[in-house]
Amino acid sequence: MSSESEVIDQYVEQEYKWGFYTDVEADTLPPGLDENVIRHISAKKEEPEWLLEWRLKAFRHWQTMKEPCWPQAKYEPIDYQAISYYSAPGAKDKDRPKSLDEVDPKLLETYDKLGVPLHERERLAGVAVDAVFDSVSVGTTHQEELAKHGVIFCSFSEAVRDHPELIQKYLGSVVPYTDNFFATLNSAVFSDGSFVYIPKGVRCPLELSTYFRINAAETGQFERTLIVADEGSHVSYLEGCTAPMRDENQLHAAVVELVALGDAEIKYSTVQNWYPGDEDGNGGIYNFVTKRGVCRGARSKISWTQVETGSAITWKYPSVILRGEESVGEFYSVALANLAQQADTGTKMIHLGKNTRSTIISKGISAGKGQNSYRGLVQMGKNATGARNFTQCDSLLIGSRCGAHTFPYIEVKNPTAKVEHEATTSKIGEDQIFYCNARGIETQDAVNMIVNGFCKEVFSELPMEFAMEAQALMDVSLEGSVG
Amino acid sequence: MLEIKNLEAGVDGKTILNGIDLSINAGEVHAIMGPNGSGKSTLAQVLAGREGYDITAGSVNYNGQDLLELGPEERVHEGFFLAFQYPVEIPGVNTTYFLRAAVNAVREHHGKEELDAVGFLKLMREKIELLELDESLLKRSVNEGFSGGEKKRAEILQMALLDPKFAVLDETDSGLDIDALKIVANGVNQLRRKDNAQLVITHYQRLLDYIVPDHVHVLVDGRIVKSGTKELALELEERGYDWITAVQAA
Ligand SMILES: Nc1ncnc2c1ncn2[C@@H]1O[C@H](COP(=O)(O)OP(=O)(O)O)[C@@H](O)[C@H]1O
Ligand SMILES: [Mg+2]
């Protein structure tokens, strides 16, 4: 009998619809990294002295560090001197556009094509967008409306200029510049990103969202996002990302820091669709990201939801430090590794406070020659009396050349803390596909249906506007995957 | 409606079907009986288009089309249906959603508009009543955790929803108690019309008391060794399959 693999292994070709390149004039630094590059970036952004000092400290520390080699991923060593660390659309001598009206129409067109229109007329209802193009933010929508509620939502550069006290207070407070190789590199060279501050007691009236686009060749993207939710406030934030198709790999090393004060709630969702490379593993983004939140106050809550369909290699472990009593951490993840993609992702839930709770739901899908690893740490500190964690970790295999791996780490220092872990691995069988066929359903639709069924617990955590999009994205990412 | 000529099929060089000839007209019900391992399910799966079987000789003409040239889902779009001997579980996929996708796939092929959730629910309610199925079953994942009998009834529900021209029922009776058997048979009989046909595969004569066939064929070692009317089924019941094989050998 022709084996399942024969039917299903043709699960590899895929078209990446976001792979176009926008031809705009750009102010790009030549490749290479030294203190001068860092001074240059800082000067471009007219940063205060303390921030330059912070960057330089990070850079000096980075030079003493070694690239980590523990993740379940194989790749050629990265030449950090061959990367350009800054690229901004627009000529060198031109000022940054003051409002969206002044933004280069070509850039606006790019975002239209990506389905994230920035113009007033066509903007997504109920969603404010910060659009980051290579190293800089090109504009942020709905700022006036948000300001009415005291909500600050702007590019990181603007925040440094307009709200230096908040930046100085919180920058590096969750992910210190010494944290890890990629976070330290980011601290030295970060270019732009988004900043959010929600004042006490405010429920942010709009979904906030940042759309990251890598465009320039041979550049890295090092953005930094900082979200601070003051006491009793509430915010839902979403990031999306795409990049052109290129044969060489590009590095994306971002840092995201979340701070939730007492009774505050932050919901952070990611739909990551960086270019994944081809089926032989050529090209694609290296997505090496540090995301961490701290529940500082009692009863605060941080919830990460991620749908990871892109990138050649993904390492990311959005984590929550549960410091406040009764604070809650959640992690909902769908990670797809198709083609020759390698995904090593998971979370860390660090329980410090009493009666803290965390939930981890991870759904890994492996297809083609994809390798998918879940890596998760649940730590119950000695003061975490009555803390609880529930982890569910499911893997779905499509075809026989892919792999799924699970690395759960559990450390319990308080005898009253409870940790539960469940894991399953299943495979889309040829018999399931045939059964669908025998009911008139085409193979590709059958696979999509099964995969979406597998993911629905996580999709249902996404803000409504994006749940459909995530499902559609998953369908496209699996396209041509079955012969 | 269906004309099978000298069909030979096997797996990995092993022949399972040894030259089957069978002709079924609109309005007819045929039964295939035979001992375990005689190739009944293989015939059903080959007709449904399962990959992995090598078809080494023969042809199948279905309403003027070469059935073997069509993909499995295309056969369904053309009105072919197979009720599985072992229905497959699909975890995570809601049964109602699945059934609607199936119905809409066929509708789309015929240029009809999709049924929305409300329209579909209406259709489905009619059909589950016919099969006395518990509606709560349809909120679960496809076949997951269904009892043997529920799975078989769900197969017939799918048949009722897709309203096929030609249906093959592979041991739909096995695992059913007598009450469930009557319900299923009644459902199947209600779908019987002048312009469609059914091929009922069974190991036991019992089902044929309720779904009365026009013709009965006995399959042994991948060959139809005897055909007759429904009396043949009774005779088989009485004398056992050994009788046929003995007659064969003589
Ligand atoms: N996929 C397969 N691979 C190997 N052998 C098979 C396969 N399908 C059927 N067979 C063999 O073919 C014969 C007929 O099987 P089957 O058609 O299931 O018989 P029945 O339905 O009449 O009990 C059996 O010997 C069975 O083991
Ligand atoms: Mg059988």
PDB file of C-alpha atoms in Angstrom, chain A residues 143-376:
ATOM      1  CA  GLN A 143      -3.411  58.887  18.270  1.00  0.00           C
ATOM      2  CA  GLU A 144      -5.752  61.807  18.990  1.00  0.00           C
ATOM      3  CA  GLU A 145      -8.609  59.567  19.998  1.00  0.00           C
ATOM      4  CA  LEU A 146      -6.376  57.578  22.324  1.00  0.00           C
ATOM      5  CA  ALA A 147      -4.969  60.753  23.838  1.00  0.00           C
ATOM      6  CA  LYS A 148      -8.478  61.696  24.942  1.00  0.00           C
ATOM      7  CA  HIS A 149      -8.339  58.727  27.291  1.00  0.00           C
ATOM      8  CA  GLY A 150      -4.821  59.526  28.387  1.00  0.00           C
ATOM      9  CA  VAL A 151      -3.500  56.483  26.511  1.00  0.00           C
ATOM     10  CA  ILE A 152      -0.051  56.897  25.036  1.00  0.00           C
ATOM     11  CA  PHE A 153       0.568  54.854  21.901  1.00  0.00           C
ATOM     12  CA  CYS A 154       3.507  55.940  19.792  1.00  0.00           C
ATOM     13  CA  SER A 155       6.787  54.842  18.320  1.00  0.00           C
ATOM     14  CA  PHE A 156       9.576  54.127  20.757  1.00  0.00           C
ATOM     15  CA  SER A 157      11.607  57.069  19.403  1.00  0.00           C
ATOM     16  CA  GLU A 158       8.774  59.471  20.034  1.00  0.00           C
ATOM     17  CA  ALA A 159       8.329  58.071  23.513  1.00  0.00           C
ATOM     18  CA  VAL A 160      11.996  58.693  24.300  1.00  0.00           C
ATOM     19  CA  ARG A 161      11.514  62.288  23.182  1.00  0.00           C
ATOM     20  CA  ASP A 162       8.095  62.994  24.703  1.00  0.00           C
ATOM     21  CA  HIS A 163       7.943  60.720  27.752  1.00  0.00           C
ATOM     22  CA  PRO A 164      11.534  60.216  28.849  1.00  0.00           C
ATOM     23  CA  GLU A 165      10.605  59.693  32.513  1.00  0.00           C
ATOM     24  CA  LEU A 166       8.441  56.660  31.681  1.00  0.00           C
ATOM     25  CA  ILE A 167      11.071  55.167  29.398  1.00  0.00           C
ATOM     26  CA  GLN A 168      13.841  55.703  31.902  1.00  0.00           C
ATOM     27  CA  LYS A 169      11.754  54.104  34.598  1.00  0.00           C
ATOM     28  CA  TYR A 170      10.693  50.988  32.715  1.00  0.00           C
ATOM     29  CA  LEU A 171      13.220  50.344  29.928  1.00  0.00           C
ATOM     30  CA  GLY A 172      15.145  47.201  30.828  1.00  0.00           C
ATOM     31  CA  SER A 173      13.124  46.708  33.997  1.00  0.00           C
ATOM     32  CA  VAL A 174      11.755  43.364  32.788  1.00  0.00           C
ATOM     33  CA  VAL A 175      14.459  42.299  30.338  1.00  0.00           C
ATOM     34  CA  PRO A 176      17.722  43.782  31.631  1.00  0.00           C
ATOM     35  CA  TYR A 177      20.372  44.621  29.055  1.00  0.00           C
ATOM     36  CA  THR A 178      22.454  41.721  30.355  1.00  0.00           C
ATOM     37  CA  ASP A 179      19.637  39.194  29.874  1.00  0.00           C
ATOM     38  CA  ASN A 180      20.753  37.073  26.956  1.00  0.00           C
ATOM     39  CA  PHE A 181      22.847  37.299  23.809  1.00  0.00           C
ATOM     40  CA  PHE A 182      20.094  38.514  21.486  1.00  0.00           C
ATOM     41  CA  ALA A 183      18.361  40.766  24.019  1.00  0.00           C
ATOM     42  CA  THR A 184      21.694  42.371  24.806  1.00  0.00           C
ATOM     43  CA  LEU A 185      22.403  42.919  21.121  1.00  0.00           C
ATOM     44  CA  ASN A 186      18.961  44.463  20.805  1.00  0.00           C
ATOM     45  CA  SER A 187      19.613  46.754  23.771  1.00  0.00           C
ATOM     46  CA  ALA A 188      22.706  48.060  22.005  1.00  0.00           C
ATOM     47  CA  VAL A 189      21.262  48.614  18.545  1.00  0.00           C
ATOM     48  CA  PHE A 190      17.464  48.738  18.823  1.00  0.00           C
ATOM     49  CA  SER A 191      16.029  51.122  16.309  1.00  0.00           C
ATOM     50  CA  ASP A 192      12.338  51.572  16.864  1.00  0.00           C
ATOM     51  CA  GLY A 193       9.218  49.828  18.047  1.00  0.00           C
ATOM     52  CA  SER A 194       6.122  50.784  19.953  1.00  0.00           C
ATOM     53  CA  PHE A 195       5.455  52.241  23.352  1.00  0.00           C
ATOM     54  CA  VAL A 196       2.164  51.969  25.197  1.00  0.00           C
ATOM     55  CA  TYR A 197       1.101  53.478  28.477  1.00  0.00           C
ATOM     56  CA  ILE A 198      -2.396  52.982  29.867  1.00  0.00           C
ATOM     57  CA  PRO A 199      -3.164  55.237  32.820  1.00  0.00           C
ATOM     58  CA  LYS A 200      -4.776  54.102  36.064  1.00  0.00           C
ATOM     59  CA  GLY A 201      -8.220  52.636  35.731  1.00  0.00           C
ATOM     60  CA  VAL A 202      -8.466  53.130  31.956  1.00  0.00           C
ATOM     61  CA  ARG A 203      -9.795  50.444  29.660  1.00  0.00           C
ATOM     62  CA  CYS A 204      -8.092  51.155  26.366  1.00  0.00           C
ATOM     63  CA  PRO A 205     -10.970  51.936  23.969  1.00  0.00           C
ATOM     64  CA  LEU A 206      -9.234  50.462  20.896  1.00  0.00           C
ATOM     65  CA  GLU A 207      -7.217  47.405  20.044  1.00  0.00           C
ATOM     66  CA  LEU A 208      -3.619  48.518  19.695  1.00  0.00           C
ATOM     67  CA  SER A 209      -1.485  46.961  17.046  1.00  0.00           C
ATOM     68  CA  THR A 210       1.970  47.224  15.550  1.00  0.00           C
ATOM     69  CA  TYR A 211       2.747  45.996  12.085  1.00  0.00           C
ATOM     70  CA  PHE A 212       6.407  45.197  11.489  1.00  0.00           C
ATOM     71  CA  ARG A 213       7.714  45.064   7.956  1.00  0.00           C
ATOM     72  CA  ILE A 214      11.272  44.176   7.013  1.00  0.00           C
ATOM     73  CA  ASN A 215      11.976  45.581   3.553  1.00  0.00           C
ATOM     74  CA  ALA A 216      15.659  46.410   3.044  1.00  0.00           C
ATOM     75  CA  ALA A 217      18.139  43.632   2.213  1.00  0.00           C
ATOM     76  CA  GLU A 218      20.995  42.648   4.507  1.00  0.00           C
ATOM     77  CA  THR A 219      19.599  44.558   7.422  1.00  0.00           C
ATOM     78  CA  GLY A 220      18.584  43.252  10.775  1.00  0.00           C
ATOM     79  CA  GLN A 221      15.465  44.323  12.553  1.00  0.00           C
ATOM     80  CA  PHE A 222      15.857  45.087  16.237  1.00  0.00           C
ATOM     81  CA  GLU A 223      12.701  46.600  17.543  1.00  0.00           C
ATOM     82  CA  ARG A 224      11.750  47.121  21.099  1.00  0.00           C
ATOM     83  CA  THR A 225       8.264  47.266  22.519  1.00  0.00           C
ATOM     84  CA  LEU A 226       7.357  48.429  25.983  1.00  0.00           C
ATOM     85  CA  ILE A 227       3.848  48.289  27.390  1.00  0.00           C
ATOM     86  CA  VAL A 228       3.008  49.637  30.816  1.00  0.00           C
ATOM     87  CA  ALA A 229      -0.473  49.086  32.223  1.00  0.00           C
ATOM     88  CA  ASP A 230      -0.988  51.182  35.320  1.00  0.00           C
ATOM     89  CA  GLU A 231      -3.219  50.058  38.191  1.00  0.00           C
ATOM     90  CA  GLY A 232      -6.606  48.712  37.205  1.00  0.00           C
ATOM     91  CA  SER A 233      -6.100  49.384  33.503  1.00  0.00           C
ATOM     92  CA  HIS A 234      -6.720  47.079  30.594  1.00  0.00           C
ATOM     93  CA  VAL A 235      -5.207  46.783  27.130  1.00  0.00           C
ATOM     94  CA  SER A 236      -5.216  44.376  24.216  1.00  0.00           C
ATOM     95  CA  TYR A 237      -2.295  44.633  21.827  1.00  0.00           C
ATOM     96  CA  LEU A 238      -1.490  42.784  18.628  1.00  0.00           C
ATOM     97  CA  GLU A 239       1.613  42.572  16.501  1.00  0.00           C
ATOM     98  CA  GLY A 240       1.873  41.335  12.919  1.00  0.00           C
ATOM     99  CA  CYS A 241       4.927  40.924  10.743  1.00  0.00           C
ATOM    100  CA  THR A 242       6.036  40.085   7.189  1.00  0.00           C
ATOM    101  CA  ALA A 243       9.157  40.357   5.045  1.00  0.00           C
ATOM    102  CA  PRO A 244      10.153  40.045   1.350  1.00  0.00           C
ATOM    103  CA  MET A 245      11.335  36.720  -0.043  1.00  0.00           C
ATOM    104  CA  ARG A 246      15.109  36.611  -0.198  1.00  0.00           C
ATOM    105  CA  ASP A 247      17.689  33.883  -0.561  1.00  0.00           C
ATOM    106  CA  GLU A 248      19.783  35.041   2.346  1.00  0.00           C
ATOM    107  CA  ASN A 249      18.704  34.876   5.946  1.00  0.00           C
ATOM    108  CA  GLN A 250      17.822  38.003   7.865  1.00  0.00           C
ATOM    109  CA  LEU A 251      18.051  38.477  11.587  1.00  0.00           C
ATOM    110  CA  HIS A 252      15.178  39.743  13.667  1.00  0.00           C
ATOM    111  CA  ALA A 253      16.054  40.120  17.338  1.00  0.00           C
ATOM    112  CA  ALA A 254      13.312  41.967  19.156  1.00  0.00           C
ATOM    113  CA  VAL A 255      12.627  42.619  22.802  1.00  0.00           C
ATOM    114  CA  VAL A 256       9.180  43.060  24.296  1.00  0.00           C
ATOM    115  CA  GLU A 257       8.666  44.130  27.899  1.00  0.00           C
ATOM    116  CA  LEU A 258       5.287  44.205  29.609  1.00  0.00           C
ATOM    117  CA  VAL A 259       4.566  45.673  33.017  1.00  0.00           C
ATOM    118  CA  ALA A 260       1.196  45.122  34.698  1.00  0.00           C
ATOM    119  CA  LEU A 261       0.605  46.946  37.951  1.00  0.00           C
ATOM    120  CA  GLY A 262      -2.096  45.986  40.481  1.00  0.00           C
ATOM    121  CA  ASP A 263      -5.339  44.692  38.926  1.00  0.00           C
ATOM    122  CA  ALA A 264      -4.119  45.603  35.456  1.00  0.00           C
ATOM    123  CA  GLU A 265      -4.512  43.296  32.490  1.00  0.00           C
ATOM    124  CA  ILE A 266      -2.418  43.050  29.340  1.00  0.00           C
ATOM    125  CA  LYS A 267      -3.383  40.808  26.497  1.00  0.00           C
ATOM    126  CA  TYR A 268      -0.588  40.529  23.965  1.00  0.00           C
ATOM    127  CA  SER A 269      -1.244  38.709  20.693  1.00  0.00           C
ATOM    128  CA  THR A 270       1.193  37.964  17.907  1.00  0.00           C
ATOM    129  CA  VAL A 271       0.542  36.810  14.387  1.00  0.00           C
ATOM    130  CA  GLN A 272       4.058  36.143  13.167  1.00  0.00           C
ATOM    131  CA  ASN A 273       4.416  35.583   9.464  1.00  0.00           C
ATOM    132  CA  TRP A 274       7.989  36.465   8.585  1.00  0.00           C
ATOM    133  CA  TYR A 275       9.246  34.919   5.343  1.00  0.00           C
ATOM    134  CA  PRO A 276       9.932  31.240   6.189  1.00  0.00           C
ATOM    135  CA  GLY A 277      12.496  30.470   3.475  1.00  0.00           C
ATOM    136  CA  ASP A 278      12.050  27.759   0.870  1.00  0.00           C
ATOM    137  CA  GLU A 279      11.656  24.021   1.255  1.00  0.00           C
ATOM    138  CA  ASP A 280      15.399  23.449   1.093  1.00  0.00           C
ATOM    139  CA  GLY A 281      15.986  25.891   3.902  1.00  0.00           C
ATOM    140  CA  ASN A 282      17.281  28.783   1.779  1.00  0.00           C
ATOM    141  CA  GLY A 283      16.480  32.243   3.024  1.00  0.00           C
ATOM    142  CA  GLY A 284      13.963  33.255   5.628  1.00  0.00           C
ATOM    143  CA  ILE A 285      14.047  35.210   8.840  1.00  0.00           C
ATOM    144  CA  TYR A 286      15.870  34.173  11.985  1.00  0.00           C
ATOM    145  CA  ASN A 287      13.368  35.194  14.608  1.00  0.00           C
ATOM    146  CA  PHE A 288      15.269  35.331  17.918  1.00  0.00           C
ATOM    147  CA  VAL A 289      13.034  37.224  20.247  1.00  0.00           C
ATOM    148  CA  THR A 290      12.860  37.908  23.975  1.00  0.00           C
ATOM    149  CA  LYS A 291       9.393  38.587  25.313  1.00  0.00           C
ATOM    150  CA  ARG A 292       8.682  38.872  28.972  1.00  0.00           C
ATOM    151  CA  GLY A 293       6.053  40.393  31.184  1.00  0.00           C
ATOM    152  CA  VAL A 294       5.931  41.039  34.860  1.00  0.00           C
ATOM    153  CA  CYS A 295       2.745  40.958  36.903  1.00  0.00           C
ATOM    154  CA  ARG A 296       3.975  43.407  39.494  1.00  0.00           C
ATOM    155  CA  GLY A 297       0.766  44.099  41.335  1.00  0.00           C
ATOM    156  CA  ALA A 298      -1.757  41.876  43.039  1.00  0.00           C
ATOM    157  CA  ARG A 299      -4.432  40.328  40.811  1.00  0.00           C
ATOM    158  CA  SER A 300      -2.779  41.558  37.645  1.00  0.00           C
ATOM    159  CA  LYS A 301      -2.866  39.451  34.524  1.00  0.00           C
ATOM    160  CA  ILE A 302      -0.705  38.984  31.463  1.00  0.00           C
ATOM    161  CA  SER A 303      -1.829  36.810  28.611  1.00  0.00           C
ATOM    162  CA  TRP A 304       0.334  35.934  25.602  1.00  0.00           C
ATOM    163  CA  THR A 305      -1.288  34.512  22.506  1.00  0.00           C
ATOM    164  CA  GLN A 306       0.887  33.709  19.542  1.00  0.00           C
ATOM    165  CA  VAL A 307       0.318  32.275  16.101  1.00  0.00           C
ATOM    166  CA  GLU A 308       3.715  31.572  14.607  1.00  0.00           C
ATOM    167  CA  THR A 309       3.555  30.542  10.969  1.00  0.00           C
ATOM    168  CA  GLY A 310       6.621  32.217   9.488  1.00  0.00           C
ATOM    169  CA  SER A 311      10.412  32.511   9.949  1.00  0.00           C
ATOM    170  CA  ALA A 312      13.124  30.021   9.035  1.00  0.00           C
ATOM    171  CA  ILE A 313      14.048  29.669  12.693  1.00  0.00           C
ATOM    172  CA  THR A 314      12.002  30.857  15.641  1.00  0.00           C
ATOM    173  CA  TRP A 315      13.266  30.975  19.195  1.00  0.00           C
ATOM    174  CA  LYS A 316      10.931  32.660  21.524  1.00  0.00           C
ATOM    175  CA  TYR A 317       9.601  32.066  24.975  1.00  0.00           C
ATOM    176  CA  PRO A 318       7.109  34.751  25.971  1.00  0.00           C
ATOM    177  CA  SER A 319       7.207  34.572  29.716  1.00  0.00           C
ATOM    178  CA  VAL A 320       5.455  35.916  32.774  1.00  0.00           C
ATOM    179  CA  ILE A 321       6.973  36.706  36.138  1.00  0.00           C
ATOM    180  CA  LEU A 322       4.113  36.346  38.601  1.00  0.00           C
ATOM    181  CA  ARG A 323       5.184  38.597  41.427  1.00  0.00           C
ATOM    182  CA  GLY A 324       1.887  40.051  42.641  1.00  0.00           C
ATOM    183  CA  GLU A 325      -0.354  37.873  44.786  1.00  0.00           C
ATOM    184  CA  GLU A 326      -3.086  36.103  42.854  1.00  0.00           C
ATOM    185  CA  SER A 327      -1.671  37.335  39.586  1.00  0.00           C
ATOM    186  CA  VAL A 328      -2.362  35.312  36.463  1.00  0.00           C
ATOM    187  CA  GLY A 329      -0.165  34.350  33.532  1.00  0.00           C
ATOM    188  CA  GLU A 330      -1.367  32.730  30.335  1.00  0.00           C
ATOM    189  CA  PHE A 331       0.343  31.444  27.227  1.00  0.00           C
ATOM    190  CA  TYR A 332      -1.611  30.250  24.198  1.00  0.00           C
ATOM    191  CA  SER A 333       0.467  29.229  21.244  1.00  0.00           C
ATOM    192  CA  VAL A 334       0.112  27.789  17.780  1.00  0.00           C
ATOM    193  CA  ALA A 335       3.428  27.200  16.045  1.00  0.00           C
ATOM    194  CA  LEU A 336       3.695  25.826  12.538  1.00  0.00           C
ATOM    195  CA  ALA A 337       6.922  24.392  11.184  1.00  0.00           C
ATOM    196  CA  ASN A 338       6.474  23.564   7.510  1.00  0.00           C
ATOM    197  CA  LEU A 339       9.036  23.408   4.645  1.00  0.00           C
ATOM    198  CA  ALA A 340      12.438  23.381   6.369  1.00  0.00           C
ATOM    199  CA  GLN A 341      11.341  25.649   9.218  1.00  0.00           C
ATOM    200  CA  GLN A 342      12.614  25.147  12.744  1.00  0.00           C
ATOM    201  CA  ALA A 343      10.534  26.415  15.628  1.00  0.00           C
ATOM    202  CA  ASP A 344      11.752  26.266  19.207  1.00  0.00           C
ATOM    203  CA  THR A 345       9.173  28.039  21.270  1.00  0.00           C
ATOM    204  CA  GLY A 346       7.376  27.892  24.567  1.00  0.00           C
ATOM    205  CA  THR A 347       7.156  29.929  27.703  1.00  0.00           C
ATOM    206  CA  LYS A 348       8.395  30.466  31.224  1.00  0.00           C
ATOM    207  CA  MET A 349       5.996  30.941  34.082  1.00  0.00           C
ATOM    208  CA  ILE A 350       7.872  32.148  37.137  1.00  0.00           C
ATOM    209  CA  HIS A 351       5.619  31.988  40.192  1.00  0.00           C
ATOM    210  CA  LEU A 352       6.890  34.210  43.006  1.00  0.00           C
ATOM    211  CA  GLY A 353       3.701  35.422  44.687  1.00  0.00           C
ATOM    212  CA  LYS A 354       1.069  33.584  46.687  1.00  0.00           C
ATOM    213  CA  ASN A 355      -1.844  31.965  44.893  1.00  0.00           C
ATOM    214  CA  THR A 356      -0.518  32.875  41.490  1.00  0.00           C
ATOM    215  CA  ARG A 357      -1.934  30.925  38.586  1.00  0.00           C
ATOM    216  CA  SER A 358      -0.727  30.117  35.102  1.00  0.00           C
ATOM    217  CA  THR A 359      -2.080  28.274  32.088  1.00  0.00           C
ATOM    218  CA  ILE A 360      -0.063  27.075  29.121  1.00  0.00           C
ATOM    219  CA  ILE A 361      -1.735  25.761  25.988  1.00  0.00           C
ATOM    220  CA  SER A 362       0.714  24.946  23.230  1.00  0.00           C
ATOM    221  CA  LYS A 363      -0.205  23.532  19.840  1.00  0.00           C
ATOM    222  CA  GLY A 364       2.685  22.587  17.597  1.00  0.00           C
ATOM    223  CA  ILE A 365       2.129  21.617  13.977  1.00  0.00           C
ATOM    224  CA  SER A 366       4.911  20.031  11.976  1.00  0.00           C
ATOM    225  CA  ALA A 367       4.718  19.469   8.227  1.00  0.00           C
ATOM    226  CA  GLY A 368       7.171  19.056   5.361  1.00  0.00           C
ATOM    227  CA  LYS A 369      10.630  18.825   6.890  1.00  0.00           C
ATOM    228  CA  GLY A 370       9.664  21.158   9.717  1.00  0.00           C
ATOM    229  CA  GLN A 371      10.970  20.660  13.243  1.00  0.00           C
ATOM    230  CA  ASN A 372       8.834  21.934  16.083  1.00  0.00           C
ATOM    231  CA  SER A 373       9.951  22.027  19.701  1.00  0.00           C
ATOM    232  CA  TYR A 374       8.040  23.091  22.760  1.00  0.00           C
ATOM    233  CA  ARG A 375      10.323  24.278  25.548  1.00  0.00           C
ATOM    234  CA  GLY A 376       8.685  25.439  28.724  1.00  0.00           C
TER     235      GLY A 376
END
